mmCIF file of C-alpha atoms in Angstrom:
data_model
loop_
_atom_site.group_PDB
_atom_site.id
_atom_site.type_symbol
_atom_site.label_atom_id
_atom_site.label_comp_id
_atom_site.label_asym_id
_atom_site.label_seq_id
_atom_site.Cartn_x
_atom_site.Cartn_y
_atom_site.Cartn_z
ATOM 1 C CA UNK A 1 -16.641 11.564 -21.889
ATOM 2 C CA UNK A 2 -15.028 14.232 -20.167
ATOM 3 C CA UNK A 3 -16.460 16.228 -18.089
ATOM 4 C CA UNK A 4 -19.716 19.183 -18.789
ATOM 5 C CA UNK A 5 -16.819 22.208 -18.051
ATOM 6 C CA UNK A 6 -14.625 20.097 -20.252
ATOM 7 C CA UNK A 7 -16.914 19.510 -23.567
ATOM 8 C CA UNK A 8 -18.117 23.001 -23.110
ATOM 9 C CA UNK A 9 -15.346 24.913 -22.702
ATOM 10 C CA UNK A 10 -14.302 25.207 -26.594
ATOM 11 C CA UNK A 11 -17.684 26.495 -27.668
ATOM 12 C CA UNK A 12 -17.136 29.248 -24.465
ATOM 13 C CA UNK A 13 -13.426 29.823 -25.932
ATOM 14 C CA UNK A 14 -14.968 30.281 -28.995
ATOM 15 C CA UNK A 15 -17.064 33.726 -28.230
ATOM 16 C CA UNK A 16 -14.586 35.245 -25.424
ATOM 17 C CA UNK A 17 -13.184 38.466 -26.081
ATOM 18 C CA UNK A 18 -10.602 39.697 -24.612
ATOM 19 C CA UNK A 19 -11.603 42.795 -22.498
ATOM 20 C CA UNK A 20 -10.760 43.371 -18.951
ATOM 21 C CA UNK A 21 -8.879 40.706 -17.705
ATOM 22 C CA UNK A 22 -6.902 42.540 -14.997
ATOM 23 C CA UNK A 23 -4.593 39.956 -13.359
ATOM 24 C CA UNK A 24 -2.973 41.690 -10.355
ATOM 25 C CA UNK A 25 1.200 42.467 -10.824
ATOM 26 C CA UNK A 26 1.454 40.398 -7.846
ATOM 27 C CA UNK A 27 -0.696 37.776 -6.601
ATOM 28 C CA UNK A 28 -0.490 33.981 -4.386
ATOM 29 C CA UNK A 29 -1.998 31.210 -5.624
ATOM 30 C CA UNK A 30 -3.932 28.339 -4.014
ATOM 31 C CA UNK A 31 -5.572 25.022 -4.590
ATOM 32 C CA UNK A 32 -7.623 22.314 -3.807
ATOM 33 C CA UNK A 33 -5.280 19.671 -2.375
ATOM 34 C CA UNK A 34 -2.971 17.193 -4.051
ATOM 35 C CA UNK A 35 -4.863 16.243 -6.834
ATOM 36 C CA UNK A 36 -4.438 19.948 -7.440
ATOM 37 C CA UNK A 37 -7.889 20.635 -9.788
ATOM 38 C CA UNK A 38 -8.648 23.703 -8.568
ATOM 39 C CA UNK A 39 -5.818 26.532 -8.412
ATOM 40 C CA UNK A 40 -7.350 30.759 -7.597
ATOM 41 C CA UNK A 41 -5.774 33.903 -8.172
ATOM 42 C CA UNK A 42 -5.756 36.211 -5.053
ATOM 43 C CA UNK A 43 -3.986 38.914 -3.430
ATOM 44 C CA UNK A 44 -5.469 37.629 -0.586
ATOM 45 C CA UNK A 45 -7.585 33.871 -0.068
ATOM 46 C CA UNK A 46 -10.527 35.366 0.977
ATOM 47 C CA UNK A 47 -11.375 37.646 -2.301
ATOM 48 C CA UNK A 48 -9.473 34.822 -5.340
ATOM 49 C CA UNK A 49 -9.946 37.158 -8.859
ATOM 50 C CA UNK A 50 -9.485 34.595 -10.959
ATOM 51 C CA UNK A 51 -9.738 30.276 -10.712
ATOM 52 C CA UNK A 52 -7.812 27.967 -12.878
ATOM 53 C CA UNK A 53 -9.771 24.320 -13.762
ATOM 54 C CA UNK A 54 -8.411 21.071 -14.256
ATOM 55 C CA UNK A 55 -11.923 19.389 -15.026
ATOM 56 C CA UNK A 56 -11.848 15.687 -13.148
ATOM 57 C CA UNK A 57 -12.959 13.686 -16.162
ATOM 58 C CA UNK A 58 -10.067 14.412 -18.142
ATOM 59 C CA UNK A 59 -7.091 15.774 -16.768
ATOM 60 C CA UNK A 60 -5.715 16.549 -19.982
ATOM 61 C CA UNK A 61 -6.712 20.267 -20.007
ATOM 62 C CA UNK A 62 -5.834 23.166 -18.135
ATOM 63 C CA UNK A 63 -8.739 26.473 -18.368
ATOM 64 C CA UNK A 64 -7.831 29.964 -17.258
ATOM 65 C CA UNK A 65 -11.615 32.039 -16.227
ATOM 66 C CA UNK A 66 -11.213 35.607 -16.304
ATOM 67 C CA UNK A 67 -12.920 35.347 -13.073
ATOM 68 C CA UNK A 68 -13.003 33.339 -9.533
ATOM 69 C CA UNK A 69 -15.262 30.455 -11.002
ATOM 70 C CA UNK A 70 -16.516 28.440 -14.191
ATOM 71 C CA UNK A 71 -18.741 30.777 -15.100
ATOM 72 C CA UNK A 72 -16.762 33.541 -15.664
ATOM 73 C CA UNK A 73 -15.559 33.362 -19.558
ATOM 74 C CA UNK A 74 -12.506 31.435 -20.315
ATOM 75 C CA UNK A 75 -9.583 33.299 -21.441
ATOM 76 C CA UNK A 76 -7.389 30.407 -22.183
ATOM 77 C CA UNK A 77 -6.917 26.759 -22.150
ATOM 78 C CA UNK A 78 -4.033 24.818 -22.373
ATOM 79 C CA UNK A 79 -4.147 21.077 -23.871
ATOM 80 C CA UNK A 80 -1.939 18.935 -22.330
ATOM 81 C CA UNK A 81 0.940 16.538 -24.195
ATOM 82 C CA UNK A 82 1.250 13.145 -24.264
ATOM 83 C CA UNK A 83 4.194 10.484 -23.678
ATOM 84 C CA UNK A 84 5.257 10.649 -26.892
ATOM 85 C CA UNK A 85 4.889 14.895 -27.557
ATOM 86 C CA UNK A 86 5.980 16.797 -24.254
ATOM 87 C CA UNK A 87 4.804 20.276 -25.871
ATOM 88 C CA UNK A 88 1.318 21.214 -24.798
ATOM 89 C CA UNK A 89 -0.616 23.548 -27.238
ATOM 90 C CA UNK A 90 -2.552 26.528 -25.812
ATOM 91 C CA UNK A 91 -5.663 28.525 -27.211
ATOM 92 C CA UNK A 92 -6.572 31.637 -26.270
ATOM 93 C CA UNK A 93 -9.714 34.180 -26.434
ATOM 94 C CA UNK A 94 -9.475 36.288 -29.211
ATOM 95 C CA UNK A 95 -8.695 40.148 -28.954
ATOM 96 C CA UNK A 96 -11.662 42.441 -29.952
ATOM 97 C CA UNK A 97 -11.928 42.128 -33.857
ATOM 98 C CA UNK A 98 -9.458 39.315 -34.552
ATOM 99 C CA UNK A 99 -9.983 35.314 -34.525
ATOM 100 C CA UNK A 100 -8.594 32.882 -31.762
ATOM 101 C CA UNK A 101 -5.090 32.377 -30.705
ATOM 102 C CA UNK A 102 -2.829 29.254 -30.677
ATOM 103 C CA UNK A 103 0.583 28.965 -29.754
ATOM 104 C CA UNK A 104 2.412 26.397 -28.246
ATOM 105 C CA UNK A 105 4.394 25.458 -24.525
ATOM 106 C CA UNK A 106 7.124 23.435 -25.175
ATOM 107 C CA UNK A 107 9.512 21.938 -22.662
ATOM 108 C CA UNK A 108 12.958 20.688 -23.007
ATOM 109 C CA UNK A 109 16.027 20.482 -21.227
ATOM 110 C CA UNK A 110 17.932 23.341 -20.279
ATOM 111 C CA UNK A 111 21.130 22.850 -18.838
ATOM 112 C CA UNK A 112 20.007 20.858 -15.426
ATOM 113 C CA UNK A 113 16.218 21.295 -15.188
ATOM 114 C CA UNK A 114 13.765 20.963 -17.666
ATOM 115 C CA UNK A 115 12.889 25.112 -19.143
ATOM 116 C CA UNK A 116 9.369 26.130 -20.927
ATOM 117 C CA UNK A 117 8.788 27.988 -23.804
ATOM 118 C CA UNK A 118 6.128 30.487 -25.626
ATOM 119 C CA UNK A 119 6.148 32.541 -28.556
ATOM 120 C CA UNK A 120 3.156 35.348 -29.352
ATOM 121 C CA UNK A 121 3.190 38.505 -30.961
ATOM 122 C CA UNK A 122 3.289 41.452 -28.885
ATOM 123 C CA UNK A 123 2.795 44.229 -31.260
ATOM 124 C CA UNK A 124 0.899 43.867 -34.806
ATOM 125 C CA UNK A 125 2.510 43.240 -37.416
ATOM 126 C CA UNK A 126 5.492 42.363 -35.342
ATOM 127 C CA UNK A 127 7.551 39.202 -35.614
ATOM 128 C CA UNK A 128 6.124 36.820 -32.638
ATOM 129 C CA UNK A 129 8.941 36.496 -29.670
ATOM 130 C CA UNK A 130 9.836 34.047 -27.334
ATOM 131 C CA UNK A 131 9.477 33.831 -23.594
ATOM 132 C CA UNK A 132 10.885 31.074 -21.898
ATOM 133 C CA UNK A 133 10.555 29.149 -18.246
ATOM 134 C CA UNK A 134 13.440 28.888 -16.836
ATOM 135 C CA UNK A 135 14.187 26.822 -13.125
ATOM 136 C CA UNK A 136 15.743 29.959 -10.378
ATOM 137 C CA UNK A 137 17.178 30.964 -7.655
ATOM 138 C CA UNK A 138 17.106 34.255 -8.354
ATOM 139 C CA UNK A 139 17.123 37.582 -6.528
ATOM 140 C CA UNK A 140 13.822 37.861 -7.821
ATOM 141 C CA UNK A 141 12.331 34.438 -6.944
ATOM 142 C CA UNK A 142 13.366 34.997 -3.356
ATOM 143 C CA UNK A 143 12.561 38.220 -3.130
ATOM 144 C CA UNK A 144 8.832 37.144 -3.250
ATOM 145 C CA UNK A 145 9.073 35.511 0.242
ATOM 146 C CA UNK A 146 8.301 32.319 -0.185
ATOM 147 C CA UNK A 147 10.612 28.874 -1.020
ATOM 148 C CA UNK A 148 14.241 29.850 -2.778
ATOM 149 C CA UNK A 149 13.026 27.855 -5.373
ATOM 150 C CA UNK A 150 10.627 28.682 -8.221
ATOM 151 C CA UNK A 151 11.382 30.134 -12.037
ATOM 152 C CA UNK A 152 11.685 32.879 -13.667
ATOM 153 C CA UNK A 153 10.273 33.880 -17.044
ATOM 154 C CA UNK A 154 12.720 35.492 -19.613
ATOM 155 C CA UNK A 155 12.433 37.351 -22.765
ATOM 156 C CA UNK A 156 14.992 35.359 -25.322
ATOM 157 C CA UNK A 157 17.193 37.321 -27.358
ATOM 158 C CA UNK A 158 18.773 40.654 -26.395
ATOM 159 C CA UNK A 159 20.368 40.830 -22.631
ATOM 160 C CA UNK A 160 17.319 38.134 -21.070
ATOM 161 C CA UNK A 161 15.855 40.557 -19.498
ATOM 162 C CA UNK A 162 13.470 38.953 -16.563
ATOM 163 C CA UNK A 163 9.688 39.810 -16.673
ATOM 164 C CA UNK A 164 8.117 37.773 -14.649
ATOM 165 C CA UNK A 165 9.111 35.371 -11.732
ATOM 166 C CA UNK A 166 7.158 32.679 -9.190
ATOM 167 C CA UNK A 167 8.197 30.557 -6.665
ATOM 168 C CA UNK A 168 7.091 27.462 -4.762
ATOM 169 C CA UNK A 169 5.120 27.894 -1.486
ATOM 170 C CA UNK A 170 7.297 27.950 1.482
ATOM 171 C CA UNK A 171 8.047 23.984 2.242
ATOM 172 C CA UNK A 172 5.316 23.269 5.285
ATOM 173 C CA UNK A 173 3.422 27.551 5.910
ATOM 174 C CA UNK A 174 0.566 26.157 3.890
ATOM 175 C CA UNK A 175 -0.630 23.032 2.599
ATOM 176 C CA UNK A 176 -2.969 24.842 0.359
ATOM 177 C CA UNK A 177 -0.589 27.422 -0.803
ATOM 178 C CA UNK A 178 0.932 26.367 -4.614
ATOM 179 C CA UNK A 179 3.090 29.443 -4.773
ATOM 180 C CA UNK A 180 3.606 32.991 -5.244
ATOM 181 C CA UNK A 181 4.194 35.101 -8.975
ATOM 182 C CA UNK A 182 4.785 38.400 -9.988
ATOM 183 C CA UNK A 183 5.834 40.425 -12.629
ATOM 184 C CA UNK A 184 8.613 42.618 -12.982
ATOM 185 C CA UNK A 185 10.538 44.269 -15.163
ATOM 186 C CA UNK A 186 8.633 45.362 -18.603
ATOM 187 C CA UNK A 187 6.196 42.698 -17.787
ATOM 188 C CA UNK A 188 4.895 44.743 -15.373
ATOM 189 C CA UNK A 189 4.243 48.082 -17.899
ATOM 190 C CA UNK A 190 1.251 46.353 -19.643
ATOM 191 C CA UNK A 191 3.012 46.614 -23.615
ATOM 192 C CA UNK A 192 3.477 43.027 -24.037
ATOM 193 C CA UNK A 193 -1.304 42.905 -24.259
ATOM 194 C CA UNK A 194 -3.105 41.102 -22.349
ATOM 195 C CA UNK A 195 -2.492 37.605 -24.184
ATOM 196 C CA UNK A 196 1.041 37.733 -22.788
ATOM 197 C CA UNK A 197 0.111 38.433 -19.490
ATOM 198 C CA UNK A 198 -2.471 35.040 -19.769
ATOM 199 C CA UNK A 199 -0.167 32.892 -21.785
ATOM 200 C CA UNK A 200 2.698 34.389 -18.670
ATOM 201 C CA UNK A 201 0.683 32.613 -16.135
ATOM 202 C CA UNK A 202 -1.474 29.650 -17.649
ATOM 203 C CA UNK A 203 1.805 28.355 -18.137
ATOM 204 C CA UNK A 204 3.742 29.204 -15.315
ATOM 205 C CA UNK A 205 0.322 27.691 -13.704
ATOM 206 C CA UNK A 206 -0.078 24.638 -15.535
ATOM 207 C CA UNK A 207 4.318 24.281 -14.857
ATOM 208 C CA UNK A 208 2.808 24.473 -10.734
ATOM 209 C CA UNK A 209 0.814 21.431 -11.606
ATOM 210 C CA UNK A 210 2.989 19.371 -12.882
ATOM 211 C CA UNK A 211 5.531 19.851 -10.630
ATOM 212 C CA UNK A 212 2.564 19.233 -7.813
ATOM 213 C CA UNK A 213 2.084 15.757 -9.683
ATOM 214 C CA UNK A 214 4.861 14.466 -9.453
ATOM 215 C CA UNK A 215 5.577 15.471 -5.759
ATOM 216 C CA UNK A 216 2.818 13.258 -5.039
ATOM 217 C CA UNK A 217 3.112 10.357 -7.519
ATOM 218 C CA UNK A 218 7.571 10.571 -5.470
ATOM 219 C CA UNK A 219 5.224 10.503 -2.124
ATOM 220 C CA UNK A 220 2.795 7.055 -3.497
ATOM 221 C CA UNK A 221 5.856 5.540 -4.515
ATOM 222 C CA UNK A 222 7.890 5.957 -1.523
ATOM 223 C CA UNK A 223 5.181 5.050 1.000
ATOM 224 C CA UNK A 224 4.873 1.904 -0.813
ATOM 225 C CA UNK A 225 8.277 0.847 -1.130
#
């Protein structure tokens, strides 16, 4: 049947408006343990700014709130794909005077790893632009001072500028830290708009959530073997 949070989220998202999202330029991502049902975004662990929730009862959606509790307005909901479809759907709150937005996060092989691509409008009247999260050990990822491995978000087309980076938490440093995130390049300027920022962050949390679940599954298999 799902939790009350998941049952009510569609109606709440339909009433929400993009206003003062204020995602930090750089922040850390904390989670509640191996079940990974809640992620907190914070520059300082004691003062979280945004909550990302994966409701317990269904575990088929991820919700990004514009605040540190579920009472805050939801900004995005990612609906997980199934075993047949590897693509997640993302629903976004509306810009003022517009309707709710719908996009997709498509996963596919890129060289020796999985890449995640989304497209969105960043300028009124323009065609949607595509962005892609790729596994990376680039200097921008290493500069986050966590694990040397992580992800870079590139703007596809042209010179494939890096517009955001993220890293896994350093192994053994803190069991409840999932990683770090930073907007870089033109991703810092705000010219892509708040909806783009929200998709960038929500899609990255979804990737980290998958990574944590995969690691937990691998650990269980190892223990039972």
